[in-house]
GROMACS .gro file of C-alpha atoms in nm:
model
  379
    1MET     CA    1   5.166  -3.343  -3.168
    2ALA     CA    2   5.015  -3.604  -2.923
    3CYS     CA    3   5.129  -3.571  -2.556
    4THR     CA    4   5.141  -3.867  -2.334
    5TYR     CA    5   5.115  -3.829  -1.959
    6GLY     CA    6   5.239  -4.034  -1.660
    7PHE     CA    7   5.080  -3.980  -1.337
    8LEU     CA    8   5.225  -4.033  -0.985
    9SER     CA    9   4.970  -4.060  -0.704
   10THR     CA   10   4.752  -4.272  -0.497
   11HIS     CA   11   4.471  -4.422  -0.713
   12PRO     CA   12   4.160  -4.624  -0.713
   13PRO     CA   13   4.083  -4.859  -0.545
   14THR     CA   14   4.245  -4.654  -0.274
   15GLN     CA   15   3.980  -4.419  -0.138
   16CYS     CA   16   4.113  -4.082  -0.055
   17GLY     CA   17   4.085  -3.733  -0.219
   18LEU     CA   18   4.413  -3.767  -0.395
   19ALA     CA   19   4.321  -4.096  -0.565
   20THR     CA   20   3.995  -3.949  -0.687
   21PHE     CA   21   4.171  -3.644  -0.813
   22ASN     CA   22   4.418  -3.829  -0.996
   23SER     CA   23   4.171  -4.090  -1.148
   24ALA     CA   24   3.955  -3.802  -1.282
   25LEU     CA   25   4.245  -3.579  -1.421
   26SER     CA   26   4.400  -3.881  -1.578
   27ALA     CA   27   4.084  -3.993  -1.740
   28HIS     CA   28   4.024  -3.647  -1.890
   29LEU     CA   29   4.372  -3.600  -2.021
   30THR     CA   30   4.392  -3.941  -2.161
   31LYS     CA   31   4.039  -3.920  -2.348
   32GLY     CA   32   4.027  -4.004  -2.720
   33GLY     CA   33   4.289  -4.262  -2.712
   34MET     CA   34   4.565  -4.049  -2.591
   35ARG     CA   35   4.840  -4.258  -2.410
   36GLY     CA   36   4.882  -4.231  -2.037
   37GLY     CA   37   4.940  -4.425  -1.718
   38THR     CA   38   4.959  -4.406  -1.354
   39VAL     CA   39   5.249  -4.497  -1.121
   40ARG     CA   40   5.020  -4.599  -0.824
   41VAL     CA   41   5.165  -4.525  -0.464
   42THR     CA   42   5.043  -4.766  -0.208
   43THR     CA   43   5.080  -4.842   0.144
   44GLU     CA   44   5.056  -5.136   0.374
   45GLY     CA   45   4.733  -5.316   0.330
   46ASP     CA   46   4.631  -5.157   0.012
   47ASP     CA   47   4.475  -5.377  -0.276
   48GLU     CA   48   4.779  -5.457  -0.485
   49ARG     CA   49   4.589  -5.630  -0.783
   50SER     CA   50   4.633  -5.553  -1.141
   51ILE     CA   51   4.441  -5.222  -1.232
   52PRO     CA   52   4.383  -5.083  -1.584
   53GLY     CA   53   4.583  -4.769  -1.639
   54VAL     CA   54   4.826  -4.847  -1.361
   55VAL     CA   55   5.158  -4.901  -1.539
   56HIS     CA   56   5.370  -4.944  -1.210
   57THR     CA   57   5.304  -4.984  -0.832
   58TRP     CA   58   5.543  -4.797  -0.570
   59GLY     CA   59   5.470  -5.006  -0.274
   60PRO     CA   60   5.598  -5.008   0.071
   61GLY     CA   61   5.935  -5.172   0.150
   62ARG     CA   62   6.042  -5.202  -0.214
   63SER     CA   63   6.421  -5.173  -0.262
   64ASP     CA   64   6.404  -5.016  -0.594
   65GLY     CA   65   6.131  -4.765  -0.471
   66TRP     CA   66   6.153  -4.416  -0.615
   67GLN     CA   67   6.414  -4.533  -0.898
   68ALA     CA   68   6.170  -4.774  -1.064
   69ALA     CA   69   5.878  -4.532  -1.030
   70ALA     CA   70   6.093  -4.255  -1.203
   71SER     CA   71   6.183  -4.501  -1.485
   72ALA     CA   72   5.817  -4.578  -1.537
   73LEU     CA   73   5.732  -4.209  -1.545
   74ASP     CA   74   6.016  -4.148  -1.813
   75ARG     CA   75   5.824  -4.348  -2.059
   76PHE     CA   76   5.584  -4.061  -2.108
   77ASP     CA   77   5.620  -3.695  -2.240
   78VAL     CA   78   5.524  -3.551  -1.911
   79ALA     CA   79   5.503  -3.653  -1.550
   80ILE     CA   80   5.218  -3.507  -1.349
   81VAL     CA   81   5.292  -3.561  -0.967
   82GLN     CA   82   5.037  -3.535  -0.687
   83HIS     CA   83   5.185  -3.377  -0.383
   84GLU     CA   84   5.060  -3.433  -0.012
   85TYR     CA   85   5.286  -3.475   0.293
   86GLY     CA   86   5.304  -3.846   0.398
   87ILE     CA   87   5.184  -3.997   0.077
   88TYR     CA   88   5.525  -4.092  -0.029
   89PRO     CA   89   5.796  -4.305   0.166
   90GLY     CA   90   6.030  -4.130   0.396
   91PRO     CA   91   5.984  -3.856   0.653
   92ASP     CA   92   5.704  -3.631   0.530
   93GLY     CA   93   5.718  -3.816   0.217
   94GLN     CA   94   6.066  -3.696   0.121
   95ASP     CA   95   6.147  -3.990  -0.130
   96VAL     CA   96   5.944  -3.810  -0.401
   97LEU     CA   97   6.230  -3.556  -0.407
   98PRO     CA   98   6.508  -3.783  -0.552
   99LEU     CA   99   6.233  -3.915  -0.792
  100LEU     CA  100   6.156  -3.566  -0.936
  101ARG     CA  101   6.542  -3.505  -0.962
  102ARG     CA  102   6.596  -3.820  -1.152
  103LEU     CA  103   6.322  -3.771  -1.406
  104THR     CA  104   6.436  -3.681  -1.765
  105VAL     CA  105   6.101  -3.567  -1.876
  106PRO     CA  106   5.924  -3.235  -1.765
  107SER     CA  107   5.718  -3.253  -1.446
  108ILE     CA  108   5.407  -3.079  -1.317
  109VAL     CA  109   5.364  -3.102  -0.937
  110ILE     CA  110   5.013  -3.049  -0.795
  111LEU     CA  111   5.041  -2.908  -0.430
  112HIS     CA  112   4.727  -3.022  -0.237
  113THR     CA  113   4.850  -2.871   0.083
  114VAL     CA  114   5.042  -2.551   0.160
  115LEU     CA  115   5.102  -2.520   0.520
  116THR     CA  116   5.119  -2.185   0.695
  117ARG     CA  117   5.328  -2.341   0.999
  118PRO     CA  118   5.523  -2.616   0.840
  119THR     CA  119   5.807  -2.781   1.035
  120PRO     CA  120   6.156  -2.674   0.918
  121ARG     CA  121   6.175  -3.012   0.740
  122GLN     CA  122   5.840  -2.965   0.564
  123ARG     CA  123   5.935  -2.629   0.450
  124ARG     CA  124   6.262  -2.708   0.309
  125LEU     CA  125   6.122  -3.023   0.144
  126LEU     CA  126   5.850  -2.828  -0.028
  127GLU     CA  127   6.114  -2.567  -0.143
  128GLN     CA  128   6.314  -2.826  -0.277
  129ILE     CA  129   6.027  -3.005  -0.465
  130VAL     CA  130   5.929  -2.668  -0.640
  131GLU     CA  131   6.290  -2.617  -0.741
  132ALA     CA  132   6.309  -2.972  -0.892
  133ALA     CA  133   5.969  -2.935  -1.080
  134GLY     CA  134   5.926  -2.809  -1.418
  135ALA     CA  135   5.595  -2.635  -1.305
  136VAL     CA  136   5.396  -2.634  -1.001
  137VAL     CA  137   5.017  -2.604  -0.970
  138THR     CA  138   4.816  -2.486  -0.681
  139MET     CA  139   4.417  -2.501  -0.690
  140THR     CA  140   4.348  -2.177  -0.528
  141GLY     CA  141   4.502  -1.816  -0.539
  142THR     CA  142   4.524  -1.824  -0.157
  143ALA     CA  143   4.751  -2.138  -0.176
  144ARG     CA  144   4.971  -1.969  -0.433
  145ASP     CA  145   4.992  -1.664  -0.206
  146ARG     CA  146   5.076  -1.859   0.080
  147LEU     CA  147   5.339  -2.050  -0.097
  148LEU     CA  148   5.511  -1.731  -0.252
  149ALA     CA  149   5.496  -1.545   0.106
  150GLY     CA  150   5.591  -1.830   0.325
  151TYR     CA  151   5.857  -2.022   0.118
  152HIS     CA  152   6.152  -1.936  -0.096
  153VAL     CA  153   6.045  -2.054  -0.442
  154ASP     CA  154   6.039  -1.920  -0.803
  155GLY     CA  155   5.703  -1.755  -0.849
  156ALA     CA  156   5.725  -1.790  -1.223
  157LYS     CA  157   5.673  -2.178  -1.193
  158VAL     CA  158   5.364  -2.134  -1.008
  159SER     CA  159   5.016  -2.160  -1.183
  160VAL     CA  160   4.675  -2.155  -1.037
  161ILE     CA  161   4.442  -2.427  -1.192
  162PRO     CA  162   4.110  -2.508  -0.999
  163HIS     CA  163   4.027  -2.847  -0.869
  164GLY     CA  164   3.800  -3.001  -1.116
  165ALA     CA  165   3.435  -3.113  -1.091
  166ALA     CA  166   3.172  -3.330  -1.269
  167ASP     CA  167   2.888  -3.178  -1.444
  168HIS     CA  168   2.622  -3.242  -1.161
  169THR     CA  169   2.360  -3.012  -1.347
  170ARG     CA  170   2.294  -3.293  -1.607
  171VAL     CA  171   2.114  -3.481  -1.291
  172SER     CA  172   1.768  -3.338  -1.209
  173ALA     CA  173   1.744  -3.202  -0.871
  174GLN     CA  174   1.501  -3.431  -0.658
  175ARG     CA  175   1.354  -3.240  -0.378
  176ARG     CA  176   1.267  -3.416  -0.048
  177LEU     CA  177   0.949  -3.371   0.164
  178ARG     CA  178   1.167  -3.218   0.458
  179PRO     CA  179   1.473  -2.979   0.403
  180HIS     CA  180   1.773  -3.189   0.328
  181LEU     CA  181   2.117  -3.091   0.454
  182LEU     CA  182   2.418  -3.277   0.338
  183THR     CA  183   2.775  -3.335   0.420
  184TRP     CA  184   2.979  -3.593   0.241
  185GLY     CA  185   3.348  -3.720   0.169
  186LEU     CA  186   3.568  -3.930   0.388
  187ILE     CA  187   3.472  -3.918   0.756
  188GLY     CA  188   3.711  -3.865   1.036
  189PRO     CA  189   3.829  -3.595   1.315
  190GLY     CA  190   3.850  -3.250   1.173
  191LYS     CA  191   3.523  -3.270   0.956
  192GLY     CA  192   3.342  -3.091   1.228
  193ILE     CA  193   3.030  -3.295   1.192
  194GLU     CA  194   2.971  -3.288   1.554
  195TRP     CA  195   2.906  -2.896   1.526
  196ALA     CA  196   2.657  -2.969   1.242
  197LEU     CA  197   2.468  -3.219   1.473
  198ARG     CA  198   2.449  -2.929   1.740
  199ALA     CA  199   2.317  -2.684   1.478
  200LEU     CA  200   2.063  -2.935   1.380
  201ALA     CA  201   1.951  -2.946   1.727
  202LEU     CA  202   1.883  -2.576   1.700
  203LEU     CA  203   1.666  -2.603   1.419
  204GLY     CA  204   1.398  -2.815   1.579
  205ASP     CA  205   1.147  -2.539   1.563
  206LEU     CA  206   1.129  -2.547   1.181
  207ILE     CA  207   0.829  -2.704   1.030
  208PRO     CA  208   0.917  -2.941   0.848
  209THR     CA  209   1.230  -3.007   1.055
  210PRO     CA  210   1.535  -3.067   0.852
  211THR     CA  211   1.703  -3.409   0.784
  212TYR     CA  212   2.066  -3.447   0.748
  213THR     CA  213   2.272  -3.692   0.567
  214VAL     CA  214   2.633  -3.773   0.653
  215ALA     CA  215   2.765  -3.971   0.343
  216GLY     CA  216   3.100  -4.134   0.307
  217LYS     CA  217   3.308  -4.414   0.469
  218THR     CA  218   3.553  -4.344   0.755
  219HIS     CA  219   3.896  -4.236   0.628
  220PRO     CA  220   4.112  -4.555   0.575
  221LYS     CA  221   4.386  -4.397   0.785
  222VAL     CA  222   4.151  -4.318   1.043
  223LEU     CA  223   4.003  -4.657   1.037
  224GLU     CA  224   4.341  -4.826   1.061
  225HIS     CA  225   4.446  -4.630   1.373
  226HIS     CA  226   4.130  -4.545   1.543
  227GLY     CA  227   3.849  -4.773   1.428
  228GLU     CA  228   3.505  -4.608   1.418
  229ALA     CA  229   3.576  -4.412   1.749
  230TYR     CA  230   3.471  -4.080   1.570
  231ARG     CA  231   3.152  -4.212   1.395
  232ASN     CA  232   3.053  -4.384   1.725
  233ARG     CA  233   3.111  -4.046   1.895
  234LEU     CA  234   2.877  -3.863   1.654
  235HIS     CA  235   2.605  -4.130   1.721
  236ARG     CA  236   2.638  -4.067   2.085
  237ILE     CA  237   2.619  -3.684   2.039
  238GLY     CA  238   2.309  -3.727   1.804
  239THR     CA  239   2.127  -3.943   2.075
  240ARG     CA  240   2.219  -3.693   2.350
  241LEU     CA  241   2.067  -3.400   2.144
  242GLY     CA  242   1.766  -3.599   2.040
  243VAL     CA  243   1.827  -3.551   1.661
  244SER     CA  244   1.928  -3.916   1.580
  245ALA     CA  245   1.610  -3.979   1.406
  246SER     CA  246   1.667  -3.690   1.156
  247VAL     CA  247   2.022  -3.808   1.083
  248ARG     CA  248   2.104  -4.061   0.814
  249TYR     CA  249   2.477  -4.211   0.806
  250ASP     CA  250   2.549  -4.342   0.450
  251PRO     CA  251   2.874  -4.516   0.469
  252VAL     CA  252   2.946  -4.563   0.119
  253TYR     CA  253   3.216  -4.455  -0.152
  254ARG     CA  254   2.982  -4.342  -0.433
  255ASP     CA  255   3.029  -4.340  -0.810
  256ASP     CA  256   2.974  -4.017  -1.000
  257ALA     CA  257   2.624  -4.067  -1.114
  258SER     CA  258   2.521  -4.179  -0.754
  259LEU     CA  259   2.713  -3.865  -0.605
  260SER     CA  260   2.554  -3.642  -0.851
  261ARG     CA  261   2.205  -3.762  -0.740
  262LEU     CA  262   2.277  -3.718  -0.365
  263ILE     CA  263   2.424  -3.368  -0.409
  264ARG     CA  264   2.128  -3.235  -0.620
  265SER     CA  265   1.887  -3.368  -0.359
  266ALA     CA  266   2.014  -3.139  -0.105
  267ASP     CA  267   1.884  -2.789   0.008
  268VAL     CA  268   2.195  -2.706   0.173
  269VAL     CA  269   2.548  -2.849   0.177
  270LEU     CA  270   2.730  -2.813   0.514
  271LEU     CA  271   3.114  -2.795   0.521
  272PRO     CA  272   3.158  -2.737   0.917
  273TYR     CA  273   3.540  -2.832   0.897
  274ASP     CA  274   3.757  -2.751   1.176
  275SER     CA  275   4.096  -2.677   1.024
  276PRO     CA  276   4.187  -2.307   0.917
  277GLU     CA  277   4.460  -2.477   0.679
  278GLN     CA  278   4.252  -2.620   0.404
  279VAL     CA  279   4.353  -2.440   0.097
  280THR     CA  280   4.170  -2.713  -0.139
  281SER     CA  281   3.851  -2.881  -0.099
  282GLY     CA  282   3.708  -3.121  -0.367
  283VAL     CA  283   3.384  -3.137  -0.189
  284LEU     CA  284   3.343  -2.757  -0.197
  285ILE     CA  285   3.418  -2.738  -0.570
  286GLU     CA  286   3.161  -3.010  -0.626
  287ALA     CA  287   2.897  -2.840  -0.429
  288VAL     CA  288   2.953  -2.516  -0.623
  289ALA     CA  289   2.939  -2.696  -0.953
  290ALA     CA  290   2.602  -2.862  -0.852
  291GLY     CA  291   2.456  -2.530  -0.781
  292VAL     CA  292   2.349  -2.601  -0.425
  293PRO     CA  293   2.363  -2.342  -0.143
  294ILE     CA  294   2.661  -2.401   0.089
  295VAL     CA  295   2.725  -2.304   0.457
  296ALA     CA  296   3.099  -2.349   0.541
  297THR     CA  297   3.343  -2.266   0.813
  298SER     CA  298   3.594  -2.016   0.714
  299PHE     CA  299   3.863  -2.232   0.589
  300PRO     CA  300   4.089  -2.072   0.317
  301HIS     CA  301   3.933  -2.220   0.005
  302ALA     CA  302   3.568  -2.136   0.115
  303VAL     CA  303   3.663  -1.783   0.190
  304GLU     CA  304   3.816  -1.752  -0.161
  305LEU     CA  305   3.529  -1.929  -0.337
  306LEU     CA  306   3.205  -1.834  -0.145
  307THR     CA  307   3.260  -1.474  -0.046
  308GLY     CA  308   3.031  -1.286  -0.244
  309GLY     CA  309   2.931  -1.604  -0.413
  310PRO     CA  310   2.730  -1.919  -0.376
  311GLY     CA  311   2.721  -1.979   0.009
  312LEU     CA  312   2.745  -1.826   0.368
  313LEU     CA  313   3.073  -1.838   0.576
  314VAL     CA  314   3.069  -1.894   0.951
  315PRO     CA  315   3.315  -1.915   1.222
  316HIS     CA  316   3.461  -2.243   1.319
  317GLU     CA  317   3.340  -2.447   1.604
  318ASP     CA  318   3.007  -2.234   1.624
  319PRO     CA  319   2.696  -2.451   1.596
  320ALA     CA  320   2.478  -2.138   1.655
  321ALA     CA  321   2.625  -1.946   1.368
  322LEU     CA  322   2.570  -2.281   1.144
  323ALA     CA  323   2.221  -2.308   1.249
  324SER     CA  324   2.149  -1.923   1.189
  325ALA     CA  325   2.291  -1.959   0.828
  326VAL     CA  326   2.109  -2.270   0.752
  327ARG     CA  327   1.790  -2.117   0.877
  328ARG     CA  328   1.834  -1.809   0.658
  329ILE     CA  329   1.879  -2.006   0.350
  330LEU     CA  330   1.574  -2.236   0.439
  331THR     CA  331   1.341  -1.959   0.542
  332GLU     CA  332   1.426  -1.608   0.384
  333PRO     CA  333   1.260  -1.584   0.040
  334GLY     CA  334   1.480  -1.578  -0.254
  335LEU     CA  335   1.809  -1.614  -0.045
  336ALA     CA  336   1.910  -1.957  -0.179
  337LYS     CA  337   1.835  -1.828  -0.557
  338ASP     CA  338   2.041  -1.528  -0.500
  339LEU     CA  339   2.331  -1.729  -0.362
  340THR     CA  340   2.362  -1.960  -0.651
  341LYS     CA  341   2.263  -1.737  -0.939
  342GLY     CA  342   2.630  -1.636  -1.005
  343THR     CA  343   2.718  -1.996  -1.018
  344ALA     CA  344   2.642  -2.037  -1.393
  345ALA     CA  345   2.936  -1.796  -1.475
  346LEU     CA  346   3.180  -1.996  -1.234
  347VAL     CA  347   3.095  -2.348  -1.325
  348PRO     CA  348   3.232  -2.385  -1.692
  349ALA     CA  349   3.590  -2.314  -1.577
  350LEU     CA  350   3.549  -2.573  -1.287
  351LEU     CA  351   3.441  -2.864  -1.490
  352TRP     CA  352   3.695  -3.134  -1.573
  353PRO     CA  353   3.723  -3.088  -1.954
  354ALA     CA  354   3.828  -2.730  -1.892
  355VAL     CA  355   4.062  -2.804  -1.597
  356ALA     CA  356   4.233  -3.077  -1.811
  357ALA     CA  357   4.265  -2.855  -2.120
  358ARG     CA  358   4.458  -2.615  -1.887
  359TYR     CA  359   4.697  -2.902  -1.759
  360ASP     CA  360   4.742  -2.989  -2.126
  361GLU     CA  361   4.851  -2.648  -2.217
  362LEU     CA  362   5.081  -2.609  -1.920
  363ALA     CA  363   5.249  -2.942  -2.020
  364ARG     CA  364   5.291  -2.848  -2.387
  365SER     CA  365   5.459  -2.522  -2.280
  366LEU     CA  366   5.703  -2.735  -2.079
  367ILE     CA  367   5.775  -2.960  -2.378
  368ALA     CA  368   5.811  -2.650  -2.607
  369ALA     CA  369   6.062  -2.490  -2.366
  370ARG     CA  370   6.287  -2.786  -2.347
  371PRO     CA  371   6.640  -2.761  -2.520
  372SER     CA  372   6.606  -2.826  -2.891
  373ALA     CA  373   6.841  -3.140  -2.870
  374VAL     CA  374   6.616  -3.306  -2.636
  375ALA     CA  375   6.285  -3.194  -2.811
  376ALA     CA  376   6.433  -3.339  -3.121
  377ALA     CA  377   6.477  -3.675  -2.962
  378MET     CA  378   6.119  -3.723  -2.878
  379PRO     CA  379   5.899  -3.932  -3.084
   0.00000   0.00000   0.00000
């Protein structure tokens, strides 16, 4: 039986991790003519033009708000809801809760963040969201364990399905004359790029000296509230350290093909993130799928995926440790190959077709579990 999907999320042309994730997941779940549509969540200043695949827009200040969004999602067999604090209207995005309670179709809520130290309101809201959902997905075992240990939720509802990735191996790796270090994604405080610049300064004795690409626009929310203060600070740090000539800032939001070429040109992907809370990183998944060695700070998703795997872990805010790990990958014979040799076994389960198939299986299990009278009324 054909299954139709309604998605609730930010969505392109909005540029953020949730929008990119939702775009990829919806594209793969609706391949082959399957019907689906996105209820796009927007904020003040977002582009509100008509977008293919978007069946309704939940914008700021609309009096019908979550009610109209719920009605739009009820036209599909299953609603897939992306959850992140602050995406939806209301304190901590609380307006998503009455929407979930209003839905008459099964819902799958994907948790992009599970905090270890939530405020009391954040904790209670997430507990109520899990209660209202038909099923809940975390993208790492760490996030699931954190959810079950720190919140009063029904563990039987929670599944782990990894963040999807594109098949970057279809693109040939194009090595550069100098070792190429890469960080990409939306830029802003917390990305830890200042520590990577300091690490780069400690690698000046290598011959040839590495280059470092920082690819990505400034996060729209950061740009709105702080302008380019963080990026300007990075330029000042690079100048002070004498590494500016080796750093390339590439402030574009790339399509899949362009991103694949960039990732495959890297010798090392640097993820020097500051936060110890990050249980999901799409950039990390893409780097693993591309088969490029990774040096990352010990945020939870990196610890789970890289321990004994395709990368090296370092402490937060430690440029000497970053530099040492990069130096090892660039100079120790065979280390880069040893780090990534197990990637081939991991990648098939991380690619979008496999990830979408698991969501489809979960959705069909929810439909099958519905009361027979409701199921009989379905088209």
